[in-house]
Coordinates of C-alpha atoms in Angstrom, one line a residue:
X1 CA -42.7 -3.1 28.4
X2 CA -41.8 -1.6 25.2
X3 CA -43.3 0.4 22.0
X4 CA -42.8 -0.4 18.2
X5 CA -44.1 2.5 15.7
X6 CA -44.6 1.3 12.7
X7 CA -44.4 3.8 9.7
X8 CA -44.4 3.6 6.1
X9 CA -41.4 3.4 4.0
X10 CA -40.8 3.5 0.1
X11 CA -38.6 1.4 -1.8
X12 CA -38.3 2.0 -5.5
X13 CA -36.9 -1.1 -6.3
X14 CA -40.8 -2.7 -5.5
X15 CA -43.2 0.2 -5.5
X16 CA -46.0 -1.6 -4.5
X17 CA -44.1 -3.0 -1.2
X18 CA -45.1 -1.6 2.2
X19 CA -42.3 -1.7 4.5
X20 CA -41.8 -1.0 8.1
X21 CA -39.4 1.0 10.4
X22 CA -39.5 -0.2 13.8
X23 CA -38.6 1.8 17.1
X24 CA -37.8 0.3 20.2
X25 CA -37.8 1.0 24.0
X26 CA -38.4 -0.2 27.5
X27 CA -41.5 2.0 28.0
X28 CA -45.2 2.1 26.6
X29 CA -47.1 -0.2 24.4
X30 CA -47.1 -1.1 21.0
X31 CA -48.5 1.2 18.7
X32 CA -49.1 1.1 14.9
X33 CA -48.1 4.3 13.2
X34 CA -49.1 3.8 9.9
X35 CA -50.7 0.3 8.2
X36 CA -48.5 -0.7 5.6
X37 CA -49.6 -2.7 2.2
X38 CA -48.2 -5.8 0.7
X39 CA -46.2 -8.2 2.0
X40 CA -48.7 -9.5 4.5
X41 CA -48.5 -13.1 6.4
X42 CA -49.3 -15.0 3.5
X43 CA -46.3 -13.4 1.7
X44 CA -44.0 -12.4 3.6
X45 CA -40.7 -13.1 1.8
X46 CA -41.3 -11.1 -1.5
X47 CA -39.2 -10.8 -4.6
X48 CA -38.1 -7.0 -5.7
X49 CA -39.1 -5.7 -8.8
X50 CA -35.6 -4.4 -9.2
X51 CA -32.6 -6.1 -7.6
X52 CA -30.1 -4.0 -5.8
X53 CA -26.6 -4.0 -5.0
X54 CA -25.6 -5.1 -1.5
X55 CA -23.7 -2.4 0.2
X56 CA -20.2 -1.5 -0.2
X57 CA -19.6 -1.7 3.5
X58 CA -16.7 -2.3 5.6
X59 CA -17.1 -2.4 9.4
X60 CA -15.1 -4.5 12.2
X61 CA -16.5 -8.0 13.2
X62 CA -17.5 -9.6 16.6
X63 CA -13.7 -10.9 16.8
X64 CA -12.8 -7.1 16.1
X65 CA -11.7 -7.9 12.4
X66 CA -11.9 -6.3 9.5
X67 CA -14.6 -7.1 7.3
X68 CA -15.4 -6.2 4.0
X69 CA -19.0 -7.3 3.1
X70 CA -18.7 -7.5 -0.6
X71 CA -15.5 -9.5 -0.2
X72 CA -16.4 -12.0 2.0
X73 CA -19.9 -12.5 0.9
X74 CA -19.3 -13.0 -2.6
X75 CA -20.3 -15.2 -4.9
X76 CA -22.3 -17.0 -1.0
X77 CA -26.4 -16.5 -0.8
X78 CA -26.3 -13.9 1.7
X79 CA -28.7 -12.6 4.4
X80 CA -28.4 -9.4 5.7
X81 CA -30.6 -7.5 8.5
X82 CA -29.9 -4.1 10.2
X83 CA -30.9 -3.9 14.0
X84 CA -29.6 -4.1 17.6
X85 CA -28.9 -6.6 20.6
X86 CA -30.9 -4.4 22.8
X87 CA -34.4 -4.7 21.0
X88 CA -36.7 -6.6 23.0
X89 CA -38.4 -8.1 20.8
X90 CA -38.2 -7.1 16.5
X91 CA -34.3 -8.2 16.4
X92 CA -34.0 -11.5 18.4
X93 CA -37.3 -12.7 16.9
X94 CA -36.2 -12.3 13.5
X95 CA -32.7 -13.6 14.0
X96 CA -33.3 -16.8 16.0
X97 CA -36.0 -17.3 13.3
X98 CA -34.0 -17.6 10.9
X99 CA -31.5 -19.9 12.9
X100 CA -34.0 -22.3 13.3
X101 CA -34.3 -22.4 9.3
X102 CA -30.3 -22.7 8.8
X103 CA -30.3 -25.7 11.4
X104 CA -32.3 -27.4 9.0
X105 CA -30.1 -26.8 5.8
X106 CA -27.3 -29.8 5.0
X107 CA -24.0 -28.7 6.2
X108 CA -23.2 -27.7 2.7
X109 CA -25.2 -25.0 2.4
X110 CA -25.3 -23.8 5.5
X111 CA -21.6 -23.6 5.2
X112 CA -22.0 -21.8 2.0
X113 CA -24.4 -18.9 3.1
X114 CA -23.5 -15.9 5.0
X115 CA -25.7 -14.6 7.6
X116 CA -24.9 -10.9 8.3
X117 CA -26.1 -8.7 11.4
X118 CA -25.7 -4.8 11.3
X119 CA -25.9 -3.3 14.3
X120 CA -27.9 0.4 14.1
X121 CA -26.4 1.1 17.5
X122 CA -22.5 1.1 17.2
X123 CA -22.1 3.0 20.3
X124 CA -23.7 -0.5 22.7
X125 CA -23.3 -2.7 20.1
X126 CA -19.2 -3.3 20.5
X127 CA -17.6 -6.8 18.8
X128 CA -17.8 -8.4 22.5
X129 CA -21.4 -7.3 22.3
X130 CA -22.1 -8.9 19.2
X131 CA -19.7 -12.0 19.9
X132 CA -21.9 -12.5 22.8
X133 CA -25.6 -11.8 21.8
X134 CA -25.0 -13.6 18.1
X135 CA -23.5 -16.7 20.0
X136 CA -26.7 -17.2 21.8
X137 CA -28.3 -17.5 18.5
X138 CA -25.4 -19.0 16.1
X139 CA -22.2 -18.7 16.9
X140 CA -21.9 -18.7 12.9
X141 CA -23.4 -15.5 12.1
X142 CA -21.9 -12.4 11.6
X143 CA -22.0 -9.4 14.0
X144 CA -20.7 -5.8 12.0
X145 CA -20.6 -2.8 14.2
X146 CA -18.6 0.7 13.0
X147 CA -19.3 4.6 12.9
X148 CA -23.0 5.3 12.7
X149 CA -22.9 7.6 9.9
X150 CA -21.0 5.1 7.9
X151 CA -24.0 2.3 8.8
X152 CA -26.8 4.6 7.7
X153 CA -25.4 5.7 4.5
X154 CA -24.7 2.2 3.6
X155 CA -28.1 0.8 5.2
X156 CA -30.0 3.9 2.7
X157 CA -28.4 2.4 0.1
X158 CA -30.6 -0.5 0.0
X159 CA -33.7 1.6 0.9
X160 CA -33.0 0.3 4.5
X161 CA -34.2 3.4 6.9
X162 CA -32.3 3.7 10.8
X163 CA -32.1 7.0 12.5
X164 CA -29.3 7.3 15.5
X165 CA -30.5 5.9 19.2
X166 CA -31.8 8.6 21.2
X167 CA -31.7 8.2 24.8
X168 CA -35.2 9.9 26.8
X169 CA -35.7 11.6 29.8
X170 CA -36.2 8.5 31.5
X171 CA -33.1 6.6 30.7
X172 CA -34.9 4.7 28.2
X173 CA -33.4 4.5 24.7
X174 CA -35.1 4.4 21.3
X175 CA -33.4 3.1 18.4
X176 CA -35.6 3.0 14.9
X177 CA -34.4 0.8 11.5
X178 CA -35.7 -1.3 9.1
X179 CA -37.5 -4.8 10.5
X180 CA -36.6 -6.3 6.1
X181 CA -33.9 -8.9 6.0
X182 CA -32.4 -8.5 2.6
X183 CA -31.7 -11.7 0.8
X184 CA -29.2 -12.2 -1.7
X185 CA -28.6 -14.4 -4.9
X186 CA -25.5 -16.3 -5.0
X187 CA -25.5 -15.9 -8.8
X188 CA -25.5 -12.1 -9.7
X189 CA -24.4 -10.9 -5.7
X190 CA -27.2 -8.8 -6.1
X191 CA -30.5 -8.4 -3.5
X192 CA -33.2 -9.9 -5.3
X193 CA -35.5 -10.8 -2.3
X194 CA -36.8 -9.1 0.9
X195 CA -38.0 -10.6 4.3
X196 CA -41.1 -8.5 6.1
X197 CA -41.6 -8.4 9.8
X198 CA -44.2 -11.1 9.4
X199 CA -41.8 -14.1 8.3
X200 CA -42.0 -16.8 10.7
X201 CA -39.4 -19.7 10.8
X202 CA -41.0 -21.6 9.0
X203 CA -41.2 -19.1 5.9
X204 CA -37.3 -19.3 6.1
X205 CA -37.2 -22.9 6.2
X206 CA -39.1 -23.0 2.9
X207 CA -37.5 -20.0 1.4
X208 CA -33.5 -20.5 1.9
X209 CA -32.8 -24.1 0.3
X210 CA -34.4 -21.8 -3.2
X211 CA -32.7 -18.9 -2.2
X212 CA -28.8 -20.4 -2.0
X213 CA -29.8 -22.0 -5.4
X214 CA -30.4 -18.6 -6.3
X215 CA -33.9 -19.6 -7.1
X216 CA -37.1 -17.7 -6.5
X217 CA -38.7 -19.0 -3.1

């Protein structure tokens, strides 16, 4: 079993976008915190009102590399999502959604695009961690870990919210961050789209073939 609080989050770039923060662990149900507005099933990939920059973020990869986001992601439609291998449920569903939209890109494009996973748990979340838990979902994405403090700043940056895992009584550890995947024009380098909780696979697969154009989806 697990529990998900959902509570209500501001971004400035799209004032009229509810956003979630999600905490997980092994015990208790699922409980809403809050209801959030906009971005509901029927839209659930949104543009932002304001784009933002990506973060200036360096962290070590799943091959414990050094990786410099901005670097390696520029001028490549870019996906990026801050979570945890641990999640039962918000992470893995969210990621292996969207592999089942970049199976369906030509081999072009899904060369071109950059998928990007940020782990909010640095301390569990080491490269071999990563290398493992992102091969099980493709072996092409990329798996950041680093400092904590380092992630959170750079996760705030882009309105992103994750608070450091905090291990109960029981053993069981919560871990709270943003549920958006962050979507990036190959144009400008800059966010100009957001993912919600609610996007399904097939949301993706209509959205990215736009999206790596650089197009609205």
């Amino acid at each position: 079993m697990h529990r998900r609080k959902l509570l209500l989050s501001a971004l400035g770039a799209a004032a009229a976008l509810g956003l979630t923060l999600t905490a997980c662990d092994s015990g208790g149900g699922d409980q809403p915190a809050a209801v959030v507005s906009g971005g509901t099933a029927a839209k659930p990939i949104v543009a932002l009102d304001t784009p933002m920059e990506k973060p200036d973020l360096t962290l070590t990869d799943a091959d414990g590399k050094s990786y410099d986001l901005l670097e390696k992601t520029k001028g490549h439609p870019t996906l990026i999502y801050f979570g945890y291998t641990n999640c039962p449920d918000v992470c893995p569903t969210t990621m292996a959604n969207i592999a089942v939209a970049v199976k369906q890109l030509p081999a072009a494009e899904r060369s071109d695009l950059r998928v990007v996973f940020v782990t909010s748990d640095p301390e569990r979340d080491t490269p071999a961690q990563l290398k493992k838990w992102l091969g099980g979902i493709n072996q092409d994405f990329i798996g950041l870990t680093g400092p904590f403090k380092k992630i959170q700043q750079a996760a705030r940056s882009v309105n992103i919210g994750i608070e450091a895992p905090v291990k109960k009584k029981n053993g069981d550890v919560v871990s709270t961050h943003g549920a958006q995947v962050l979507l990036s024009s190959p144009k400008d380098d800059k966010i100009h789209w957001m993912g919600l909780q609610e996007a399904t696979a097939d949301n993706y697969t209509s959205a990215l073939p736009k999206i790596i154009k650089g197009q609205n989806p």
